[in-house]
CSV table of C-alpha atoms and ligand atoms in Angstrom, one decimal:
chain,number,residue,atom,x,y,z
I,85,MET,CA,0.0,0.0,0.0
I,86,ALA,CA,1.7,3.1,-1.2
I,87,ALA,CA,1.1,6.7,-0.1
I,88,PRO,CA,-1.0,8.8,-2.5
I,89,TRP,CA,1.8,11.1,-3.5
I,90,GLU,CA,3.9,8.9,-5.7
I,91,ASP,CA,3.1,11.2,-8.6
I,92,VAL,CA,5.0,14.1,-7.1
I,93,LEU,CA,8.1,12.2,-6.0
I,94,ARG,CA,10.0,12.7,-9.3
I,95,ASP,CA,8.8,16.3,-9.9
I,96,GLY,CA,12.2,17.9,-9.1
I,97,ALA,CA,11.0,21.5,-9.0
I,98,ALA,CA,8.0,20.7,-6.7
I,99,ILE,CA,10.2,18.6,-4.4
I,100,ARG,CA,12.8,21.4,-4.1
I,101,GLU,CA,10.2,23.9,-3.2
I,102,ALA,CA,8.6,21.6,-0.7
I,103,ALA,CA,11.9,20.8,0.9
I,104,ALA,CA,12.7,24.5,1.4
I,105,VAL,CA,9.3,25.0,3.0
I,106,ALA,CA,9.8,21.8,5.1
I,107,VAL,CA,13.2,22.9,6.6
I,108,ASP,CA,11.9,26.3,7.6
I,109,ALA,CA,8.7,24.8,9.0
I,110,ALA,CA,10.8,22.3,11.0
I,111,LEU,CA,12.8,25.2,12.5
I,112,LEU,CA,9.7,27.1,13.3
I,113,GLN,CA,8.0,24.2,14.9
I,114,GLY,CA,11.0,23.3,17.0
I,115,VAL,CA,12.2,20.1,15.3
I,116,LEU,CA,15.6,21.0,16.6
I,117,MET,CA,18.9,19.6,17.6
I,118,ARG,CA,22.1,21.2,18.7
I,119,THR,CA,25.0,20.8,16.3
I,120,GLU,CA,27.9,18.3,16.4
I,121,GLY,CA,30.3,21.2,16.6
I,122,GLN,CA,28.6,22.8,19.6
I,123,PRO,CA,26.7,20.0,21.3
I,124,ASN,CA,26.4,21.8,24.6
I,125,ALA,CA,25.3,25.3,23.6
I,126,SER,CA,22.1,26.6,22.0
I,127,ASP,CA,23.7,29.5,20.2
I,128,VAL,CA,23.8,27.4,17.0
I,129,VAL,CA,21.1,24.9,16.4
I,130,ASN,CA,19.8,23.0,13.3
I,131,PHE,CA,16.8,21.0,12.4
I,132,ALA,CA,16.7,17.4,13.5
I,133,PRO,CA,16.8,15.2,10.4
I,134,PHE,CA,13.4,14.2,9.0
I,135,THR,CA,11.7,12.9,5.9
I,136,LEU,CA,10.2,15.2,3.4
I,137,LEU,CA,7.1,13.2,3.2
I,138,PRO,CA,5.1,11.2,5.7
I,139,SER,CA,5.4,7.4,5.2
I,140,ALA,CA,2.5,5.0,4.7
I,141,VAL,CA,1.7,2.8,7.7
I,142,PRO,CA,-1.0,0.1,7.5
I,143,SER,CA,-3.7,1.3,9.9
I,144,ALA,CA,-4.4,-2.2,11.1
I,145,LEU,CA,-0.8,-2.6,12.3
I,146,PHE,CA,-0.7,0.8,13.8
I,147,GLU,CA,-3.8,0.0,15.8
I,148,GLN,CA,-2.4,-3.4,16.8
I,149,ALA,CA,0.8,-1.7,18.1
I,150,TYR,CA,-1.3,0.7,20.2
I,151,ALA,CA,-3.5,-2.1,21.4
I,152,VAL,CA,-0.6,-4.2,22.8
I,153,GLN,CA,1.2,-1.3,24.6
I,154,GLN,CA,-0.6,-1.6,27.9
I,155,ASP,CA,0.2,-5.3,27.9
I,156,PHE,CA,3.9,-4.6,27.3
I,157,ASN,CA,3.8,-2.0,30.2
I,158,MET,CA,2.3,-4.7,32.5
I,159,LEU,CA,4.9,-7.2,31.3
I,160,VAL,CA,7.9,-5.0,31.8
I,161,ASP,CA,6.6,-4.1,35.3
I,162,ALA,CA,6.1,-7.8,36.1
I,163,ILE,CA,9.6,-8.7,35.0
I,164,SER,CA,11.1,-5.9,37.1
I,165,GLN,CA,9.5,-7.5,40.2
I,166,ASN,CA,10.6,-11.0,39.4
I,167,LYS,CA,14.0,-11.6,40.8
I,168,GLU,CA,14.1,-15.2,40.0
I,169,PHE,CA,13.3,-14.6,36.4
I,170,LEU,CA,16.0,-11.9,36.0
I,171,GLU,CA,18.6,-13.9,37.8
I,172,HIS,CA,17.9,-17.0,35.7
I,173,THR,CA,17.6,-15.2,32.4
I,174,LEU,CA,20.7,-13.1,32.8
I,175,ALA,CA,22.9,-15.7,34.4
I,176,SER,CA,24.8,-16.6,31.2
I,177,THR,CA,25.0,-13.0,30.0
I,178,ILE,CA,26.6,-11.6,33.1
I,179,LYS,CA,29.4,-14.1,32.9
I,180,VAL,CA,30.6,-12.6,29.7
I,181,ASP,CA,29.1,-9.1,29.5
I,182,ASP,CA,30.7,-6.7,32.0
I,183,PHE,CA,28.2,-3.9,31.5
I,184,THR,CA,25.2,-6.1,32.2
I,185,ALA,CA,27.1,-7.7,35.1
I,186,ARG,CA,27.8,-4.3,36.6
I,187,LEU,CA,24.1,-3.3,36.4
I,188,PHE,CA,23.1,-6.6,37.8
I,189,ARG,CA,25.5,-6.1,40.7
I,190,ILE,CA,23.8,-2.9,41.7
I,191,TYR,CA,20.4,-4.6,41.3
I,192,THR,CA,21.4,-7.3,43.8
I,193,GLN,CA,22.9,-4.9,46.1
I,194,VAL,CA,19.8,-2.7,46.4
I,195,LEU,CA,17.6,-5.7,46.9
I,196,GLU,CA,19.8,-7.0,49.6
I,197,GLU,CA,19.6,-3.7,51.4
I,198,GLY,CA,15.9,-3.6,50.9
I,199,LEU,CA,14.2,-1.1,48.5
I,200,ALA,CA,13.5,2.3,49.9
I,201,GLN,CA,11.5,3.2,46.7
I,202,SER,CA,7.8,2.4,46.9
I,203,VAL,CA,6.5,4.3,43.8
I,204,PHE,CA,7.6,3.1,40.4
I,205,LEU,CA,7.5,4.9,37.1
I,206,GLY,CA,8.1,3.2,33.8
I,207,ILE,CA,8.5,5.0,30.5
I,208,ASN,CA,9.2,2.7,27.6
I,209,ARG,CA,9.0,2.6,23.8
I,210,SER,CA,8.2,-0.6,22.0
I,211,ASP,CA,9.6,-0.5,18.4
I,212,TYR,CA,8.3,-2.5,15.4
I,213,MET,CA,8.8,-3.0,11.8
I,214,PHE,CA,6.3,-4.2,9.2
I,215,ASP,CA,7.4,-7.6,8.0
I,216,SER,CA,6.4,-8.0,4.4
I,217,GLY,CA,6.9,-11.8,4.6
I,218,VAL,CA,6.6,-14.1,1.7
I,219,GLU,CA,2.9,-13.8,1.1
I,220,GLY,CA,-0.1,-12.2,2.7
I,221,PRO,CA,-0.4,-8.8,4.3
I,222,PRO,CA,2.5,-7.3,6.2
I,223,ALA,CA,2.8,-8.2,9.9
I,224,LEU,CA,3.8,-6.2,13.0
I,225,LYS,CA,7.0,-7.5,14.4
I,226,GLN,CA,8.7,-6.1,17.5
I,227,ILE,CA,12.3,-5.0,17.1
I,228,GLU,CA,12.9,-4.3,20.8
I,229,ILE,CA,11.5,-2.5,23.8
I,230,ASN,CA,13.5,0.4,25.3
I,231,THR,CA,13.0,0.7,29.0
I,232,ILE,CA,15.5,3.5,29.6
I,233,ALA,CA,16.0,6.9,28.0
I,234,ALA,CA,13.5,6.2,25.1
I,235,SER,CA,13.8,9.4,23.2
I,236,PHE,CA,12.1,11.6,20.5
I,237,GLY,CA,8.7,11.7,22.3
I,238,GLY,CA,9.1,15.5,22.2
I,239,LEU,CA,10.4,16.3,18.7
I,240,THR,CA,8.0,13.8,17.1
I,241,SER,CA,5.0,15.8,18.2
I,242,ARG,CA,6.2,18.6,16.0
I,243,THR,CA,6.7,16.8,12.7
I,244,VAL,CA,2.9,16.5,12.2
I,245,ALA,CA,2.6,20.2,11.4
I,246,VAL,CA,5.6,20.1,9.2
I,247,HIS,CA,4.4,17.2,7.1
I,248,GLY,CA,0.9,18.7,7.0
I,249,GLN,CA,2.4,21.9,5.4
I,250,VAL,CA,4.5,19.9,3.0
I,251,LEU,CA,1.5,18.0,1.7
I,252,LYS,CA,-0.4,21.3,1.3
I,253,VAL,CA,2.5,22.8,-0.7
I,254,LEU,CA,2.4,19.7,-2.9
I,255,GLY,CA,-1.3,20.1,-3.5
I,256,LYS,CA,-2.5,17.4,-1.1
I,257,PRO,CA,-4.6,19.3,1.5
I,258,GLN,CA,-7.0,16.4,2.1
I,259,GLU,CA,-4.1,14.0,2.9
I,260,ALA,CA,-2.7,16.7,5.1
I,261,SER,CA,-5.9,16.8,7.2
I,262,ARG,CA,-5.6,13.1,7.8
I,263,LEU,CA,-2.3,13.2,9.7
I,264,LEU,CA,-2.9,12.2,13.3
I,265,PRO,CA,-2.1,14.5,16.2
I,266,ASN,CA,0.6,13.0,18.4
I,267,ASN,CA,2.2,14.2,21.6
I,268,PRO,CA,4.1,11.6,23.6
I,269,SER,CA,5.9,14.2,25.7
I,270,LYS,CA,2.7,15.2,27.3
I,271,GLY,CA,1.9,11.6,28.2
I,272,LEU,CA,5.4,11.1,29.6
I,273,ALA,CA,5.1,14.2,31.7
I,274,LEU,CA,1.8,13.1,33.0
I,275,GLY,CA,3.4,9.9,34.2
I,276,ILE,CA,6.3,11.8,35.8
I,277,ALA,CA,3.8,14.2,37.4
I,278,LYS,CA,1.8,11.3,38.8
I,279,ALA,CA,4.9,9.7,40.3
I,280,TRP,CA,6.0,13.0,41.7
I,281,GLU,CA,2.6,13.5,43.3
I,282,LEU,CA,2.6,10.0,44.9
I,283,TYR,CA,6.1,10.5,46.2
I,284,GLY,CA,4.3,13.1,48.4
I,285,SER,CA,6.7,15.9,49.0
I,286,PRO,CA,5.4,19.1,47.2
I,287,SER,CA,8.7,20.9,47.5
I,288,ALA,CA,10.7,18.1,46.0
I,289,VAL,CA,12.0,18.4,42.4
I,290,VAL,CA,12.2,16.2,39.3
I,291,MET,CA,15.7,15.5,38.2
I,292,PHE,CA,16.6,14.8,34.6
I,293,LEU,CA,19.8,12.8,34.6
I,294,VAL,CA,21.5,13.9,31.4
I,295,GLU,CA,24.5,13.1,29.3
I,296,GLU,CA,27.7,15.1,29.1
I,297,VAL,CA,27.0,15.7,25.5
I,298,GLN,CA,23.5,17.1,25.0
I,299,ARG,CA,22.7,17.5,21.4
I,300,ASN,CA,19.1,16.2,21.8
I,301,ILE,CA,18.3,18.7,24.6
I,302,PHE,CA,15.2,20.1,22.8
I,303,ASP,CA,13.5,16.7,22.8
I,304,GLN,CA,14.0,16.6,26.6
I,305,ARG,CA,12.9,20.2,27.0
I,306,CYS,CA,9.5,19.3,25.6
I,307,VAL,CA,8.9,16.9,28.5
I,308,GLU,CA,10.5,19.4,30.9
I,309,ASN,CA,8.2,22.2,29.8
I,310,GLU,CA,5.1,20.1,30.3
I,311,LEU,CA,6.2,19.6,33.9
I,312,TRP,CA,6.9,23.3,34.5
I,313,ASN,CA,3.4,24.0,33.1
I,314,ARG,CA,2.2,21.8,36.0
I,315,ASP,CA,4.2,23.8,38.4
I,316,ILE,CA,6.7,21.0,39.0
I,317,ARG,CA,10.3,22.1,39.3
I,318,VAL,CA,12.8,20.4,37.0
I,319,ILE,CA,16.6,20.3,37.4
I,320,ARG,CA,19.1,18.9,34.9
I,321,LYS,CA,22.1,17.1,36.3
I,322,ARG,CA,24.8,14.7,35.2
I,323,PHE,CA,26.2,11.7,37.0
I,324,ARG,CA,29.2,13.8,37.8
I,325,ASP,CA,26.9,16.3,39.7
I,326,VAL,CA,25.3,13.4,41.6
I,327,PHE,CA,28.7,12.1,42.6
I,328,GLU,CA,29.8,15.5,43.8
I,329,LYS,CA,26.6,16.9,45.4
I,330,GLY,CA,24.1,14.0,45.9
I,331,SER,CA,23.4,12.6,49.3
I,332,LEU,CA,20.9,10.4,51.2
I,333,ASP,CA,19.4,11.2,54.6
I,334,GLU,CA,18.6,8.5,57.2
I,335,ALA,CA,15.3,7.6,55.4
I,336,ARG,CA,17.3,7.4,52.1
I,337,ARG,CA,15.6,10.5,50.7
I,338,LEU,CA,17.7,11.8,47.9
I,339,TYR,CA,19.1,15.4,48.0
I,340,MET,CA,21.0,17.4,45.4
I,341,ASP,CA,22.6,20.5,46.8
I,342,GLY,CA,20.1,20.4,49.7
I,343,GLN,CA,17.1,20.0,47.4
I,344,GLU,CA,15.0,16.9,47.8
I,345,VAL,CA,14.5,14.9,44.6
I,346,ALA,CA,11.2,13.0,44.1
I,347,VAL,CA,11.8,11.6,40.6
I,348,VAL,CA,15.0,10.8,38.7
I,349,TYR,CA,14.3,10.6,34.9
I,350,TYR,CA,17.3,8.9,33.2
I,351,ARG,CA,18.2,10.2,29.7
I,352,GLU,CA,21.6,8.7,30.3
I,353,GLY,CA,23.2,5.6,31.8
I,354,TYR,CA,22.3,3.0,29.1
I,355,VAL,CA,25.7,2.4,27.5
I,356,PRO,CA,29.0,1.6,29.0
I,357,SER,CA,30.6,4.8,27.8
I,358,ASN,CA,28.2,6.7,30.1
I,359,TYR,CA,30.1,5.3,33.1
I,360,ASN,CA,33.4,5.8,34.9
I,361,GLU,CA,33.9,4.6,38.5
I,362,GLN,CA,32.5,7.8,39.9
I,363,ASN,CA,29.4,7.5,37.7
I,364,TRP,CA,28.9,3.9,38.9
I,365,GLU,CA,29.0,5.2,42.4
I,366,ALA,CA,26.5,7.9,41.6
I,367,ARG,CA,24.2,5.3,40.0
I,368,LEU,CA,24.3,3.2,43.1
I,369,LEU,CA,23.5,6.2,45.3
I,370,LEU,CA,20.4,6.9,43.1
I,371,GLU,CA,19.3,3.3,43.1
I,372,ARG,CA,19.6,3.0,46.9
I,373,SER,CA,17.5,6.2,47.3
I,374,ARG,CA,13.8,6.5,48.0
I,375,ALA,CA,13.4,8.7,44.9
I,376,VAL,CA,11.3,7.3,42.0
I,377,LYS,CA,13.8,6.2,39.4
I,378,CYS,CA,12.6,6.1,35.8
I,379,PRO,CA,13.6,3.4,35.3
I,380,ASP,CA,14.8,1.6,38.4
I,381,ILE,CA,17.7,-0.7,37.8
I,382,ALA,CA,15.4,-3.8,37.6
I,383,THR,CA,13.4,-2.2,34.8
I,384,GLN,CA,16.5,-1.3,32.9
I,385,LEU,CA,17.5,-5.0,33.1
I,386,ALA,CA,14.0,-6.0,32.0
I,387,GLY,CA,14.7,-4.2,28.7
I,388,THR,CA,17.9,-6.2,27.8
I,389,LYS,CA,17.9,-8.1,24.6
I,390,LYS,CA,18.6,-11.3,26.5
I,391,VAL,CA,15.3,-10.9,28.4
I,392,GLN,CA,13.5,-10.2,25.1
I,393,GLN,CA,14.9,-13.5,23.7
I,394,GLU,CA,13.9,-15.4,26.8
I,395,LEU,CA,10.3,-14.0,26.6
I,396,SER,CA,9.9,-15.7,23.2
I,397,ARG,CA,10.4,-19.2,24.8
I,398,PRO,CA,7.1,-21.2,25.0
I,399,GLY,CA,5.5,-20.8,28.4
I,400,THR,CA,7.5,-17.8,29.6
I,401,LEU,CA,4.9,-15.1,29.0
I,402,GLU,CA,2.3,-17.3,30.7
I,403,ARG,CA,4.4,-17.7,33.8
I,404,LEU,CA,5.1,-14.0,33.9
I,405,LEU,CA,1.5,-12.9,33.4
I,406,PRO,CA,-0.7,-15.6,34.9
I,407,GLY,CA,-4.4,-15.0,34.3
I,408,HIS,CA,-3.8,-12.7,31.4
I,409,ALA,CA,-4.3,-15.0,28.4
I,410,GLU,CA,-5.5,-12.3,26.1
I,411,ALA,CA,-2.5,-10.0,26.8
I,412,VAL,CA,-0.1,-12.9,26.3
I,413,ARG,CA,-1.7,-13.7,23.0
I,414,ARG,CA,-1.5,-10.0,21.8
I,415,ILE,CA,2.2,-9.8,23.0
I,416,ARG,CA,3.2,-13.1,21.4
I,417,ALA,CA,1.7,-12.1,18.0
I,418,THR,CA,4.3,-9.3,17.7
I,419,PHE,CA,7.3,-11.6,18.3
I,420,ALA,CA,9.8,-12.4,15.6
I,421,GLY,CA,11.9,-15.6,15.9
I,422,LEU,CA,14.5,-15.1,18.7
I,423,TYR,CA,17.2,-17.6,19.5
I,424,SER,CA,19.5,-18.1,22.5
I,425,LEU,CA,23.2,-18.6,21.8
I,426,ASP,CA,23.8,-20.1,25.3
I,427,MET,CA,26.2,-23.0,25.4
I,428,GLY,CA,24.5,-26.3,24.6
I,429,ALA,CA,22.7,-28.1,21.8
I,430,ASP,CA,20.1,-25.4,21.1
I,431,GLY,CA,22.7,-22.7,20.9
I,432,ASP,CA,24.8,-24.8,18.6
I,433,LYS,CA,21.9,-25.3,16.3
I,434,ALA,CA,21.0,-21.6,16.3
I,435,ALA,CA,24.6,-20.6,15.5
I,436,ALA,CA,24.8,-23.1,12.7
I,437,MET,CA,21.5,-21.9,11.3
I,438,ALA,CA,22.7,-18.3,11.1
I,439,ILE,CA,26.1,-19.2,9.7
I,440,ALA,CA,24.4,-21.1,6.9
I,441,ASP,CA,21.9,-18.3,6.1
I,442,PRO,CA,23.3,-15.0,7.5
I,443,ASP,CA,21.1,-12.7,5.5
I,444,CYS,CA,18.0,-14.0,7.3
I,445,PHE,CA,19.3,-13.1,10.8
I,446,VAL,CA,20.5,-10.3,13.0
I,447,LEU,CA,23.2,-10.9,15.7
I,448,LYS,CA,22.6,-8.6,18.7
I,449,PRO,CA,24.9,-7.8,21.6
I,450,GLN,CA,23.5,-6.6,24.9
I,451,ARG,CA,23.8,-2.9,23.9
I,452,GLU,CA,21.5,0.0,23.3
I,453,GLY,CA,21.6,3.1,21.1
I,454,GLY,CA,22.0,1.7,17.6
I,455,GLY,CA,24.9,0.7,15.5
I,456,ASN,CA,25.9,-2.5,17.4
I,457,ASN,CA,24.2,-5.3,15.5
I,458,LEU,CA,25.8,-7.5,13.0
I,459,TYR,CA,24.3,-8.6,9.7
I,460,GLY,CA,25.1,-10.7,6.6
I,461,GLU,CA,28.7,-11.5,5.9
I,462,GLU,CA,29.9,-9.8,9.1
I,463,LEU,CA,27.5,-11.7,11.2
I,464,ARG,CA,28.8,-15.0,9.6
I,465,GLN,CA,32.4,-14.1,10.2
I,466,VAL,CA,31.9,-13.1,13.8
I,467,LEU,CA,29.8,-16.1,14.6
I,468,GLU,CA,32.2,-18.5,12.9
I,469,LYS,CA,34.9,-17.2,15.2
I,470,ILE,CA,33.0,-17.4,18.5
I,471,ARG,CA,30.7,-20.3,17.8
I,472,ASP,CA,32.5,-22.7,20.2
I,473,SER,CA,33.3,-20.1,22.8
I,474,PRO,CA,31.2,-18.8,25.7
I,475,GLN,CA,31.7,-15.4,24.2
I,476,ARG,CA,28.7,-16.2,21.9
I,477,THR,CA,26.4,-15.9,24.9
I,478,SER,CA,26.9,-12.1,25.0
I,479,TYR,CA,24.7,-12.1,21.8
I,480,ILE,CA,21.2,-13.1,20.9
I,481,LEU,CA,20.1,-14.1,17.4
I,482,MET,CA,16.9,-12.7,15.8
I,483,ASP,CA,15.1,-13.3,12.5
I,484,LYS,CA,15.7,-10.4,10.2
I,485,ILE,CA,12.5,-8.4,9.5
I,486,LYS,CA,12.2,-7.4,5.9
I,487,PRO,CA,9.8,-4.5,5.4
I,488,ARG,CA,8.8,-3.4,1.9
I,489,PRO,CA,10.7,-0.2,1.0
I,490,ALA,CA,9.1,3.1,-0.1
I,491,MET,CA,10.7,6.1,-1.8
I,492,ASN,CA,11.2,9.3,0.2
I,493,TYR,CA,13.6,12.1,0.7
I,494,LEU,CA,15.7,12.3,3.9
I,495,LEU,CA,16.3,15.9,4.9
I,496,ARG,CA,19.6,16.5,6.8
I,497,ALA,CA,21.5,19.7,7.3
I,498,HIS,CA,24.4,20.1,4.8
I,499,SER,CA,23.2,17.1,2.7
I,500,PRO,CA,22.1,17.0,-0.9
I,501,LEU,CA,18.4,16.4,-1.7
I,502,GLN,CA,18.1,13.0,-3.2
I,503,VAL,CA,15.5,10.3,-3.3
I,504,SER,CA,16.1,7.1,-1.3
I,505,GLU,CA,14.6,3.7,-0.9
I,506,CYS,CA,13.5,3.7,2.7
I,507,ILE,CA,12.1,1.5,5.5
I,508,SER,CA,10.4,2.7,8.7
I,509,GLU,CA,10.3,1.6,12.3
I,510,LEU,CA,7.2,2.5,14.4
I,511,GLY,CA,7.6,3.0,18.2
I,512,ILE,CA,4.8,3.3,20.7
I,513,PHE,CA,5.5,5.1,24.0
I,514,GLY,CA,4.2,3.4,27.1
I,515,VAL,CA,3.8,5.0,30.6
I,516,TYR,CA,2.9,3.4,33.9
I,517,VAL,CA,3.0,4.1,37.6
I,518,ARG,CA,2.8,1.6,40.3
I,519,ARG,CA,2.4,2.3,44.1
I,520,GLY,CA,3.4,-0.8,46.0
I,521,SER,CA,1.6,-3.6,44.1
I,522,GLU,CA,-1.1,-1.4,42.6
I,523,LEU,CA,-0.8,-0.2,39.0
I,524,VAL,CA,-2.3,3.3,39.2
I,525,LEU,CA,-1.6,4.4,35.7
I,526,ASN,CA,-1.1,2.3,32.5
I,527,GLU,CA,-1.2,4.1,29.2
I,528,ALA,CA,0.0,4.3,25.6
I,529,ALA,CA,1.3,7.9,25.3
I,530,GLY,CA,1.9,8.4,21.6
I,531,HIS,CA,4.1,7.2,18.7
I,532,LEU,CA,7.3,7.8,16.9
I,533,LEU,CA,8.0,6.9,13.3
I,534,ARG,CA,11.6,6.7,12.2
I,535,THR,CA,12.7,6.1,8.6
I,536,LYS,CA,16.1,5.2,7.1
I,537,ALA,CA,17.6,4.3,3.8
I,538,VAL,CA,17.5,0.6,3.1
I,539,GLU,CA,21.3,0.4,2.7
I,540,HIS,CA,21.8,1.1,6.4
I,541,ALA,CA,21.1,-2.1,8.4
I,542,ASP,CA,21.2,-0.4,11.7
I,543,GLY,CA,21.2,2.8,13.6
I,544,GLY,CA,18.7,5.3,15.1
I,545,VAL,CA,18.2,9.1,14.8
I,546,ALA,CA,20.8,10.0,17.4
I,547,ALA,CA,23.3,7.7,15.5
I,548,GLY,CA,22.7,9.8,12.4
I,549,VAL,CA,21.1,7.0,10.3
I,550,ALA,CA,17.3,7.2,10.8
I,551,VAL,CA,15.3,10.4,10.6
I,552,LEU,CA,12.0,11.5,12.1
I,553,ASP,CA,8.8,10.8,10.2
I,554,THR,CA,5.1,11.0,10.5
I,555,PRO,CA,2.8,8.0,9.8
I,556,TYR,CA,0.2,8.3,7.1
I,557,LEU,CA,-2.4,5.6,7.7
I,558,VAL,CA,-3.4,3.6,4.7
J,233,ADP,P1,19.3,-0.7,19.7
J,233,ADP,O1,19.2,-1.0,21.2
J,233,ADP,O2,20.7,-0.5,19.3
J,233,ADP,O3,18.4,0.3,19.2
J,233,ADP,P2,17.8,-2.5,18.1
J,233,ADP,O4,17.4,-3.9,18.4
J,233,ADP,O5,16.7,-1.5,18.1
J,233,ADP,O6,19.0,-2.1,19.0
J,233,ADP,O7,18.5,-2.5,16.7
J,233,ADP,C1,18.9,-1.4,16.0
J,233,ADP,C2,18.4,-1.2,14.6
J,233,ADP,O8,18.7,-2.4,13.9
J,233,ADP,C3,16.9,-1.1,14.6
J,233,ADP,O9,16.5,0.2,14.7
J,233,ADP,C4,16.6,-1.7,13.2
J,233,ADP,O10,16.8,-0.7,12.2
J,233,ADP,C5,17.7,-2.8,13.0
J,233,ADP,N1,17.2,-4.1,13.4
J,233,ADP,C6,17.2,-4.6,14.7
J,233,ADP,N2,16.6,-5.8,14.7
J,233,ADP,C7,16.2,-6.1,13.5
J,233,ADP,C8,15.6,-7.2,12.9
J,233,ADP,N3,15.3,-8.3,13.6
J,233,ADP,N4,15.3,-7.2,11.5
J,233,ADP,C9,15.7,-6.1,10.8
J,233,ADP,N5,16.3,-5.0,11.3
J,233,ADP,C10,16.6,-5.0,12.6
J,234,MG,MG1,16.4,0.3,18.9
């Protein structure tokens, strides 16, 4: 199902005019990023990369993705409370993957001490591609679920107006009026506000834990501003600040510079390069505190690729969500084939299968942030080398999803305007809040469509490969 503007795609003059309008509209609407040269100052900014045209998304799959989001929220929350499952699932991974091992150590340490935190806030984004398969209609297949620092909920709300204007410029006003409004940052802020309220200290602040390099600050500001609009104070700090100025009182309330912190919202802390020894110490301090961490360390672990692979084993979802047969069915319908590479006969078989047919699989390490996966010939070479070594257990194997490409223009600063064959990835934001054992909020908060040229196997917007997009339902 193609979008109804194929006719204009090759009309060079119309496209150039539309692109000029699009870039200015993006700047006006706030589809912004700081530049690579000046990542920590807003004196010079540019537009965040985006598609010239919205991309066609099958409406049935779009609805399916929304319909399963509350189930995924519930599942992630259940995993985060299941010590036995996390221990068992990550046992092989933490033997070979130092980063996951280090997170796991903090997890065990805070459990041993006893949790001071009693309100829990989850913000995640479940990402999908539309598998075109051999025959029949395309199917919704989950790529992964991000349980920490899921980004672009702010900027994505602003692409709708840009794409609407582009369609009008191209003589498609009716199509423009069909674009759906979308504002994940509002939903995320509602979750943060709820957690802040349940924490119960009106003078306490929300702390955004941010990276040293802050190119994507405007995306975060969208969430921040929603909180300020609700008269909730927001501070932005780095691990370094927490190490230097963070402290706990006897009730393990968290203070920064003497200011009590109710909620810690991580936009940092998901890759090894975010940590040095001081940052690990800061992370431990935060995790030990009573403050609501979004996510807490258990929920971060629930988002690992090893957990995702384990969920696909027959019977696992049923054990994690007893009495929720319908939710289990909806969740399972989105799973692609996932395979463990743990030592043993099953792992041997999976490795052999991928080596024999590398173009049908993706080899994934326990990493986030894009650009880490292996495909095709590289996958085959790496797997050949480690197939008999425990090192292979630091990866999981996944069926490769093959979406049908569509033509579009990817607009990037300082890049020529050229048409590309593109594929898209749809993300749905989920938000939930739990107090003790009671789930008091469980919502789908909006969506994100990212599109990239087919020649790039991997990589997100922040990695410079994918660009922001708006779904056009067909
Ligand atoms: P990360 O945590 O690095 O974002 P992902 O699992 O999302 O890891 O993979 C990164 C990118 O690789 C995805 O955005 C997608 O473009 C591509 N990718 C991942 N898994 C698959 C798959 N099974 N089939 C096709 N492409 C995939
Ligand atoms: Mg991803």
